[in-house]
């Protein structure tokens, strides 16, 4: 497909085909946001080519930015007297297109010669820095060019891998032979790795687990674009679009992911849990460095260390090759993993090494929005561009990432394991370690006590005298738990530096599985049995199939790993979070949950450091949440925030959105929580669907507010005979609760629709899919063409107003945000916005491309209210028709579908 170069003003936008006019507008607006360093909220409906618009608009800006920067560098580096030496106007040399130089305030009355000297020194430093950057850039380009055109490097790497594999195989055989003849009882030496290293002081900064060999890998970070989305499948699709774009051959792109997605060491990957994989990976690296540091020690110690092998994929020479291969050609996560296996190089670290030189970094939400994870991945935001796609749930995503829940069972398990650890190794641990271990034990004991339990008893058999949910401020919780005398910041720092949870996991893994059945350690006999007794469900009757599946899910052997996150959350400012105490009968079922109220505190660094931020999505309405809850609270000035919303690419008459206020028997449609279970209202809903099934061909998707309400309505229809009337016109499918059954239901639904649409004059005209708002089919599923000729929304899916979390969030917003005259309080606006975001996501499932058409039916008279209509996407809002009587609505539907199917 030939590329087209589109010109909007003075800007050239390469595009793989002739773009829609709205795509031109999108790219131009995006370019201006990046150039001016603003924050943009971009809305472009699904099917309008949003991904390509983002790619071509953002990369066109990056192309021009780099070109301007190189031109300015060339001007500054010209030999002879130039602007650096005239001393008149140094500002061009220090512009944002070069490396930023902080402005230094000059003292008043300073002599001119001093000012000139300081200025000239800064200018000379700038030129030196530019020269160094130029040399590094040339080296990188030469290296990548060589890899691009010289396959010999790959063959050389392959030979090197084969030699390493043979050497490793011989060493393994040698170790096995030595072990068989020399170490019959290696118990004491193996336990060395379980001991905590001496913890010198709270302020000491321990050395990084980065090899000295990595120094040569460190490059200056070029200006780049960080693109993030919610799921790996969405990221893979974006990378696929980049590859097809005009920039696909030249862009340096790297795809980042978690160790769980990128690890190629099967011994590590089989652990399952993200936390365990992370800890084992770091432990293997640490083993490598310890072996390197102790290479000159006496022979017996060296032999003991050999028992702890380093990861064979953590090889710098191979990871450098992998880094360069990543930068040469666009690759997604799956291709990166395949390449890592072939090169016997770690894709996780190979990708990290590629970040400095990359121009486009593709990564999931968590890597960008969680500061410790971001820092660990080597992501630097200063002066960079961030694009957050599929951002309609951005606030919820930030809140979810930083909210932590721990169960009573986990607290008891962690206490038991840590106590056993201290009893076994207490005499060999330094005083500082013992001090902090005792503080952690004290914290766990008090957390169990505040729930009403006893740390010394089995949590499964402890019935709490007091049940219910209680919500407290952080300070109140710490006082009530009687732990306000403990410095949680120091405890958190100790957990990070000492890696106590990793040691505890190794201890539990050894004595919980390997040695529990032997008689060699009488003190630990029954340890595994005790741990098993703490697992939920051991002394309970057989669980239901769903619960059995959950019970088989991998659990960290050391729950302290999870509890560390809760301890870190408790260091949040008192006004920004709450602690929810949930007492549910037994201690094991009860929990402590940290609820983040102010997600802006974690987004503030992104807003402050980045050159520009783009928040994009197919449906961003209502945008007031982003402006008020996120951006304003994160420190973004109102004038820095820019909104852009484009229409759809479909013709205006390809959509028919209706608000239906009453049914066939004139029953008023208002599905409030108090009325929606009335038999007459459920029957009226069934009659409405029966009428719609008579006029809508193909597939219909009907969304209910919840699974429970869908079940109740379905049961009522079955009892009253309405279900049979519906099934006579369309085959009925229901959204399953289990995620692994969704694909099968969708397949059967699609087959039924396609078969019925291919038969003329058949009695059954298609299929009806009963779905749930916020369920598995309300996001990410395409009901294009005949699969979704009509989308029906039953009622308004307001969140549970009785939820303590929601009530606290509403109170927090009412106290924090200013109230706009003529508008509802911020807390009430939050509830309405949550409802309409869910509605917009669900009804957006139908129209998926330029020639698609569908009707949208909103069953509730409350949708006719102007404040509610204003929260619909513009391309729907402008076409909405409010029908007070059902007869007029059916007539409009019949006319619309008859005309559309006549033309199709």
GROMACS .gro file of C-alpha atoms in nm, residues 168-551:
model
  384
  168UNK     CA    1   2.774  -2.536   3.080
  169UNK     CA    2   2.682  -2.900   3.018
  170UNK     CA    3   3.034  -3.017   3.112
  171UNK     CA    4   3.035  -2.801   3.426
  172UNK     CA    5   2.698  -2.943   3.526
  173UNK     CA    6   2.823  -3.299   3.488
  174UNK     CA    7   3.131  -3.212   3.688
  175UNK     CA    8   2.924  -3.061   3.969
  176UNK     CA    9   2.694  -3.361   3.978
  177UNK     CA   10   2.991  -3.597   4.003
  178UNK     CA   11   3.149  -3.392   4.280
  179UNK     CA   12   2.818  -3.369   4.464
  180UNK     CA   13   2.770  -3.742   4.447
  181UNK     CA   14   3.113  -3.810   4.593
  182UNK     CA   15   3.176  -3.526   4.833
  183UNK     CA   16   2.849  -3.376   4.971
  184UNK     CA   17   2.616  -3.628   5.122
  185UNK     CA   18   2.481  -3.381   5.382
  186UNK     CA   19   2.512  -3.024   5.249
  187UNK     CA   20   2.253  -2.893   5.490
  188UNK     CA   21   2.452  -2.626   5.673
  189UNK     CA   22   2.615  -2.482   5.363
  190UNK     CA   23   2.287  -2.465   5.175
  191UNK     CA   24   2.128  -2.278   5.459
  192UNK     CA   25   2.380  -1.995   5.427
  193UNK     CA   26   2.166  -1.838   5.157
  194UNK     CA   27   1.868  -1.818   5.392
  195UNK     CA   28   2.048  -1.595   5.643
  196UNK     CA   29   1.985  -1.222   5.636
  197UNK     CA   30   2.292  -1.014   5.562
  198UNK     CA   31   2.400  -0.767   5.828
  199UNK     CA   32   2.180  -0.455   5.818
  200UNK     CA   33   2.417  -0.173   5.906
  201UNK     CA   34   2.193   0.133   5.926
  202UNK     CA   35   1.860   0.266   5.814
  203UNK     CA   36   2.015   0.531   5.591
  204UNK     CA   37   2.272   0.309   5.420
  205UNK     CA   38   2.224   0.270   5.048
  206UNK     CA   39   2.313  -0.080   4.940
  207UNK     CA   40   2.487  -0.141   4.613
  208UNK     CA   41   2.272  -0.205   4.309
  209UNK     CA   42   2.244  -0.553   4.168
  210UNK     CA   43   2.382  -0.422   3.840
  211UNK     CA   44   2.704  -0.563   3.704
  212UNK     CA   45   2.997  -0.332   3.646
  213UNK     CA   46   2.994  -0.458   3.291
  214UNK     CA   47   2.670  -0.265   3.241
  215UNK     CA   48   2.848   0.071   3.256
  216UNK     CA   49   2.921   0.057   2.886
  217UNK     CA   50   2.552  -0.006   2.818
  218UNK     CA   51   2.440   0.317   2.980
  219UNK     CA   52   2.352   0.576   2.719
  220UNK     CA   53   2.202   0.920   2.734
  221UNK     CA   54   1.826   0.891   2.696
  222UNK     CA   55   1.714   1.038   2.364
  223UNK     CA   56   1.384   1.221   2.346
  224UNK     CA   57   1.123   0.949   2.315
  225UNK     CA   58   0.754   0.868   2.333
  226UNK     CA   59   0.623   0.629   2.597
  227UNK     CA   60   0.302   0.465   2.476
  228UNK     CA   61   0.106   0.259   2.727
  229UNK     CA   62  -0.223   0.071   2.723
  230UNK     CA   63  -0.406  -0.168   2.954
  231UNK     CA   64  -0.335  -0.516   2.817
  232UNK     CA   65  -0.056  -0.694   2.634
  233UNK     CA   66  -0.293  -0.780   2.349
  234UNK     CA   67  -0.370  -0.410   2.297
  235UNK     CA   68   0.002  -0.332   2.300
  236UNK     CA   69   0.070  -0.608   2.048
  237UNK     CA   70  -0.199  -0.465   1.821
  238UNK     CA   71  -0.043  -0.119   1.850
  239UNK     CA   72   0.302  -0.255   1.760
  240UNK     CA   73   0.143  -0.426   1.459
  241UNK     CA   74   0.000  -0.089   1.351
  242UNK     CA   75   0.342   0.077   1.393
  243UNK     CA   76   0.499  -0.191   1.174
  244UNK     CA   77   0.244  -0.119   0.898
  245UNK     CA   78   0.285   0.259   0.924
  246UNK     CA   79   0.528   0.468   0.713
  247UNK     CA   80   0.755   0.483   1.020
  248UNK     CA   81   0.774   0.104   1.060
  249UNK     CA   82   1.112   0.061   0.890
  250UNK     CA   83   1.301   0.339   1.064
  251UNK     CA   84   1.159   0.375   1.415
  252UNK     CA   85   1.357   0.234   1.709
  253UNK     CA   86   1.085   0.066   1.916
  254UNK     CA   87   1.109  -0.149   2.227
  255UNK     CA   88   0.822  -0.341   2.391
  256UNK     CA   89   0.841  -0.368   2.769
  257UNK     CA   90   0.655  -0.609   2.994
  258UNK     CA   91   0.674  -0.779   3.330
  259UNK     CA   92   0.912  -1.062   3.412
  260UNK     CA   93   0.606  -1.288   3.409
  261UNK     CA   94   0.557  -1.211   3.038
  262UNK     CA   95   0.921  -1.192   2.934
  263UNK     CA   96   1.108  -1.448   3.144
  264UNK     CA   97   1.258  -1.734   2.938
  265UNK     CA   98   1.410  -1.924   3.232
  266UNK     CA   99   1.167  -2.213   3.282
  267UNK     CA  100   1.293  -2.277   3.636
  268UNK     CA  101   1.184  -1.927   3.730
  269UNK     CA  102   0.875  -1.892   3.513
  270UNK     CA  103   0.708  -2.202   3.657
  271UNK     CA  104   0.675  -2.025   3.995
  272UNK     CA  105   0.363  -1.857   3.852
  273UNK     CA  106   0.330  -1.570   4.101
  274UNK     CA  107   0.456  -1.233   3.976
  275UNK     CA  108   0.616  -1.157   4.312
  276UNK     CA  109   0.795  -1.491   4.330
  277UNK     CA  110   0.924  -1.458   3.973
  278UNK     CA  111   1.055  -1.108   4.049
  279UNK     CA  112   1.227  -1.217   4.369
  280UNK     CA  113   1.379  -1.533   4.223
  281UNK     CA  114   1.512  -1.337   3.924
  282UNK     CA  115   1.684  -1.085   4.153
  283UNK     CA  116   1.814  -1.364   4.372
  284UNK     CA  117   1.977  -1.537   4.074
  285UNK     CA  118   2.145  -1.212   3.979
  286UNK     CA  119   2.262  -1.165   4.335
  287UNK     CA  120   2.408  -1.517   4.329
  288UNK     CA  121   2.611  -1.419   4.024
  289UNK     CA  122   2.751  -1.110   4.192
  290UNK     CA  123   2.828  -1.289   4.518
  291UNK     CA  124   3.020  -1.554   4.325
  292UNK     CA  125   3.210  -1.282   4.146
  293UNK     CA  126   3.291  -1.094   4.468
  294UNK     CA  127   3.405  -1.409   4.651
  295UNK     CA  128   3.606  -1.561   4.369
  296UNK     CA  129   3.926  -1.534   4.568
  297UNK     CA  130   3.794  -1.696   4.886
  298UNK     CA  131   3.895  -2.038   5.010
  299UNK     CA  132   3.790  -2.338   4.810
  300UNK     CA  133   3.518  -2.485   5.038
  301UNK     CA  134   3.321  -2.157   5.035
  302UNK     CA  135   3.354  -2.131   4.662
  303UNK     CA  136   3.211  -2.477   4.627
  304UNK     CA  137   2.923  -2.390   4.851
  305UNK     CA  138   2.839  -2.089   4.638
  306UNK     CA  139   2.834  -2.298   4.325
  307UNK     CA  140   2.515  -2.460   4.452
  308UNK     CA  141   2.340  -2.129   4.379
  309UNK     CA  142   2.365  -2.098   4.002
  310UNK     CA  143   2.319  -1.765   3.830
  311UNK     CA  144   2.058  -1.728   3.555
  312UNK     CA  145   2.212  -1.855   3.227
  313UNK     CA  146   2.014  -1.597   3.030
  314UNK     CA  147   2.159  -1.302   3.224
  315UNK     CA  148   2.460  -1.273   2.994
  316UNK     CA  149   2.571  -0.922   2.907
  317UNK     CA  150   2.731  -1.003   2.576
  318UNK     CA  151   2.416  -1.177   2.457
  319UNK     CA  152   2.190  -0.908   2.603
  320UNK     CA  153   2.383  -0.640   2.416
  321UNK     CA  154   2.318  -0.831   2.094
  322UNK     CA  155   1.952  -0.867   2.189
  323UNK     CA  156   1.933  -0.495   2.264
  324UNK     CA  157   2.063  -0.408   1.922
  325UNK     CA  158   1.837  -0.660   1.749
  326UNK     CA  159   1.540  -0.500   1.925
  327UNK     CA  160   1.637  -0.154   1.801
  328UNK     CA  161   1.699  -0.266   1.443
  329UNK     CA  162   1.348  -0.394   1.372
  330UNK     CA  163   1.006  -0.343   1.532
  331UNK     CA  164   0.912  -0.640   1.752
  332UNK     CA  165   0.625  -0.716   1.987
  333UNK     CA  166   0.646  -0.905   2.318
  334UNK     CA  167   0.605  -1.251   2.162
  335UNK     CA  168   0.878  -1.186   1.906
  336UNK     CA  169   1.106  -1.049   2.178
  337UNK     CA  170   1.060  -1.366   2.384
  338UNK     CA  171   1.130  -1.587   2.082
  339UNK     CA  172   1.444  -1.387   2.004
  340UNK     CA  173   1.555  -1.411   2.366
  341UNK     CA  174   1.523  -1.790   2.362
  342UNK     CA  175   1.721  -1.812   2.039
  343UNK     CA  176   1.995  -1.580   2.166
  344UNK     CA  177   1.988  -1.729   2.520
  345UNK     CA  178   1.957  -1.371   2.643
  346UNK     CA  179   1.706  -1.227   2.889
  347UNK     CA  180   1.432  -1.035   2.701
  348UNK     CA  181   1.337  -0.848   3.017
  349UNK     CA  182   1.680  -0.691   3.065
  350UNK     CA  183   1.760  -0.681   2.693
  351UNK     CA  184   1.452  -0.462   2.649
  352UNK     CA  185   1.554  -0.244   2.942
  353UNK     CA  186   1.900  -0.190   2.793
  354UNK     CA  187   1.731  -0.071   2.472
  355UNK     CA  188   1.530   0.204   2.645
  356UNK     CA  189   1.790   0.487   2.630
  357UNK     CA  190   1.833   0.466   2.251
  358UNK     CA  191   1.469   0.385   2.172
  359UNK     CA  192   1.242   0.645   2.015
  360UNK     CA  193   0.915   0.469   2.098
  361UNK     CA  194   0.869   0.260   2.414
  362UNK     CA  195   0.554   0.047   2.436
  363UNK     CA  196   0.456  -0.068   2.784
  364UNK     CA  197   0.155  -0.164   3.004
  365UNK     CA  198  -0.008   0.076   3.251
  366UNK     CA  199   0.157  -0.067   3.562
  367UNK     CA  200   0.513  -0.007   3.440
  368UNK     CA  201   0.443   0.362   3.390
  369UNK     CA  202   0.198   0.446   3.668
  370UNK     CA  203   0.375   0.269   3.958
  371UNK     CA  204   0.682   0.474   4.052
  372UNK     CA  205   0.898   0.194   4.206
  373UNK     CA  206   0.829  -0.032   3.905
  374UNK     CA  207   0.902   0.256   3.669
  375UNK     CA  208   1.235   0.326   3.836
  376UNK     CA  209   1.331  -0.042   3.843
  377UNK     CA  210   1.266  -0.065   3.469
  378UNK     CA  211   1.498   0.227   3.399
  379UNK     CA  212   1.222   0.457   3.270
  380UNK     CA  213   1.305   0.828   3.289
  381UNK     CA  214   1.023   1.072   3.227
  382UNK     CA  215   1.212   1.401   3.241
  383UNK     CA  216   1.144   1.590   2.918
  384UNK     CA  217   0.976   1.292   2.751
  385UNK     CA  218   0.632   1.241   2.596
  386UNK     CA  219   0.376   1.002   2.746
  387UNK     CA  220   0.071   0.874   2.558
  388UNK     CA  221  -0.183   0.678   2.765
  389UNK     CA  222  -0.428   0.497   2.539
  390UNK     CA  223  -0.754   0.325   2.636
  391UNK     CA  224  -0.754   0.573   2.923
  392UNK     CA  225  -1.126   0.582   3.004
  393UNK     CA  226  -1.055   0.390   3.328
  394UNK     CA  227  -0.723   0.563   3.405
  395UNK     CA  228  -0.832   0.690   3.747
  396UNK     CA  229  -0.958   0.346   3.849
  397UNK     CA  230  -0.637   0.189   3.718
  398UNK     CA  231  -0.416   0.414   3.933
  399UNK     CA  232  -0.638   0.352   4.235
  400UNK     CA  233  -0.628  -0.024   4.180
  401UNK     CA  234  -0.250  -0.037   4.138
  402UNK     CA  235  -0.195   0.140   4.471
  403UNK     CA  236  -0.472  -0.027   4.676
  404UNK     CA  237  -0.375  -0.337   4.874
  405UNK     CA  238  -0.578  -0.598   5.064
  406UNK     CA  239  -0.444  -0.859   5.308
  407UNK     CA  240  -0.648  -1.136   5.465
  408UNK     CA  241  -0.642  -1.258   5.822
  409UNK     CA  242  -0.508  -1.589   5.693
  410UNK     CA  243  -0.213  -1.417   5.524
  411UNK     CA  244  -0.132  -1.222   5.841
  412UNK     CA  245  -0.129  -1.541   6.047
  413UNK     CA  246   0.079  -1.731   5.792
  414UNK     CA  247   0.336  -1.453   5.771
  415UNK     CA  248   0.363  -1.433   6.150
  416UNK     CA  249   0.404  -1.809   6.187
  417UNK     CA  250   0.669  -1.832   5.916
  418UNK     CA  251   0.867  -1.533   6.041
  419UNK     CA  252   0.852  -1.659   6.399
  420UNK     CA  253   0.983  -2.000   6.292
  421UNK     CA  254   1.258  -1.829   6.095
  422UNK     CA  255   1.365  -1.618   6.392
  423UNK     CA  256   1.363  -1.917   6.628
  424UNK     CA  257   1.589  -2.114   6.395
  425UNK     CA  258   1.837  -1.841   6.302
  426UNK     CA  259   1.800  -1.592   6.586
  427UNK     CA  260   2.142  -1.671   6.736
  428UNK     CA  261   2.313  -1.612   6.403
  429UNK     CA  262   2.141  -1.283   6.317
  430UNK     CA  263   2.277  -0.940   6.401
  431UNK     CA  264   2.094  -0.720   6.650
  432UNK     CA  265   1.954  -0.488   6.384
  433UNK     CA  266   1.793  -0.775   6.196
  434UNK     CA  267   1.640  -0.914   6.515
  435UNK     CA  268   1.507  -0.569   6.605
  436UNK     CA  269   1.322  -0.528   6.275
  437UNK     CA  270   1.197  -0.887   6.265
  438UNK     CA  271   1.045  -0.839   6.608
  439UNK     CA  272   0.885  -0.513   6.493
  440UNK     CA  273   0.731  -0.689   6.192
  441UNK     CA  274   0.603  -0.970   6.417
  442UNK     CA  275   0.454  -0.708   6.648
  443UNK     CA  276   0.282  -0.535   6.355
  444UNK     CA  277   0.132  -0.862   6.232
  445UNK     CA  278   0.010  -0.951   6.579
  446UNK     CA  279  -0.159  -0.614   6.625
  447UNK     CA  280  -0.318  -0.623   6.278
  448UNK     CA  281  -0.477  -0.958   6.363
  449UNK     CA  282  -0.588  -0.824   6.701
  450UNK     CA  283  -0.758  -0.519   6.547
  451UNK     CA  284  -0.965  -0.758   6.336
  452UNK     CA  285  -1.067  -0.931   6.658
  453UNK     CA  286  -0.851  -1.242   6.623
  454UNK     CA  287  -0.564  -1.413   6.803
  455UNK     CA  288  -0.236  -1.462   6.620
  456UNK     CA  289  -0.166  -1.789   6.803
  457UNK     CA  290  -0.480  -1.969   6.687
  458UNK     CA  291  -0.586  -2.117   6.355
  459UNK     CA  292  -0.757  -1.839   6.157
  460UNK     CA  293  -0.999  -2.085   5.994
  461UNK     CA  294  -1.149  -2.187   6.327
  462UNK     CA  295  -1.158  -1.841   6.487
  463UNK     CA  296  -1.512  -1.704   6.480
  464UNK     CA  297  -1.514  -1.329   6.530
  465UNK     CA  298  -1.760  -1.191   6.784
  466UNK     CA  299  -1.796  -0.872   6.582
  467UNK     CA  300  -1.873  -0.863   6.210
  468UNK     CA  301  -1.923  -0.591   5.953
  469UNK     CA  302  -1.718  -0.333   5.766
  470UNK     CA  303  -1.545  -0.041   5.931
  471UNK     CA  304  -1.364   0.241   5.752
  472UNK     CA  305  -1.090   0.440   5.925
  473UNK     CA  306  -0.832   0.704   5.847
  474UNK     CA  307  -0.472   0.582   5.839
  475UNK     CA  308  -0.384   0.755   6.165
  476UNK     CA  309  -0.692   0.620   6.343
  477UNK     CA  310  -0.609   0.270   6.225
  478UNK     CA  311  -0.249   0.297   6.347
  479UNK     CA  312  -0.362   0.428   6.686
  480UNK     CA  313  -0.634   0.164   6.727
  481UNK     CA  314  -0.386  -0.108   6.628
  482UNK     CA  315  -0.139   0.031   6.884
  483UNK     CA  316   0.142   0.048   6.627
  484UNK     CA  317   0.173   0.427   6.608
  485UNK     CA  318   0.502   0.401   6.800
  486UNK     CA  319   0.668   0.211   6.510
  487UNK     CA  320   0.835   0.401   6.228
  488UNK     CA  321   0.675   0.238   5.923
  489UNK     CA  322   0.909   0.423   5.687
  490UNK     CA  323   1.207   0.249   5.847
  491UNK     CA  324   1.032  -0.088   5.846
  492UNK     CA  325   0.946  -0.045   5.478
  493UNK     CA  326   1.307   0.049   5.397
  494UNK     CA  327   1.431  -0.252   5.591
  495UNK     CA  328   1.203  -0.488   5.400
  496UNK     CA  329   1.331  -0.349   5.069
  497UNK     CA  330   1.702  -0.353   5.156
  498UNK     CA  331   1.720  -0.678   5.356
  499UNK     CA  332   1.491  -0.871   5.118
  500UNK     CA  333   1.350  -1.048   5.423
  501UNK     CA  334   1.044  -1.177   5.234
  502UNK     CA  335   1.269  -1.349   4.980
  503UNK     CA  336   1.469  -1.516   5.257
  504UNK     CA  337   1.145  -1.619   5.422
  505UNK     CA  338   1.020  -1.766   5.096
  506UNK     CA  339   1.338  -1.973   5.063
  507UNK     CA  340   1.302  -2.090   5.423
  508UNK     CA  341   0.937  -2.185   5.376
  509UNK     CA  342   1.007  -2.353   5.044
  510UNK     CA  343   1.280  -2.564   5.202
  511UNK     CA  344   1.107  -2.666   5.524
  512UNK     CA  345   0.752  -2.652   5.396
  513UNK     CA  346   0.811  -2.900   5.114
  514UNK     CA  347   1.155  -3.060   5.112
  515UNK     CA  348   1.231  -3.148   5.471
  516UNK     CA  349   0.890  -3.159   5.634
  517UNK     CA  350   0.863  -3.537   5.603
  518UNK     CA  351   1.220  -3.615   5.713
  519UNK     CA  352   1.328  -3.678   6.069
  520UNK     CA  353   1.648  -3.474   6.039
  521UNK     CA  354   1.496  -3.157   6.182
  522UNK     CA  355   1.275  -3.247   6.478
  523UNK     CA  356   1.229  -2.881   6.571
  524UNK     CA  357   1.059  -2.817   6.238
  525UNK     CA  358   0.858  -3.139   6.226
  526UNK     CA  359   0.499  -3.058   6.149
  527UNK     CA  360   0.588  -2.717   6.010
  528UNK     CA  361   0.435  -2.801   5.676
  529UNK     CA  362   0.127  -2.946   5.847
  530UNK     CA  363   0.083  -2.625   6.044
  531UNK     CA  364   0.115  -2.412   5.732
  532UNK     CA  365  -0.138  -2.629   5.554
  533UNK     CA  366  -0.377  -2.588   5.845
  534UNK     CA  367  -0.367  -2.215   5.784
  535UNK     CA  368  -0.475  -2.252   5.422
  536UNK     CA  369  -0.842  -2.164   5.373
  537UNK     CA  370  -1.070  -2.459   5.323
  538UNK     CA  371  -0.860  -2.735   5.482
  539UNK     CA  372  -1.115  -2.829   5.746
  540UNK     CA  373  -1.417  -2.719   5.549
  541UNK     CA  374  -1.654  -2.919   5.326
  542UNK     CA  375  -1.563  -2.957   4.955
  543UNK     CA  376  -1.577  -2.629   4.769
  544UNK     CA  377  -1.776  -2.543   4.462
  545UNK     CA  378  -1.599  -2.581   4.126
  546UNK     CA  379  -1.519  -2.209   4.104
  547UNK     CA  380  -1.371  -2.210   4.454
  548UNK     CA  381  -1.170  -2.521   4.374
  549UNK     CA  382  -1.021  -2.347   4.073
  550UNK     CA  383  -0.930  -2.050   4.288
  551UNK     CA  384  -0.776  -2.279   4.548
   0.00000   0.00000   0.00000
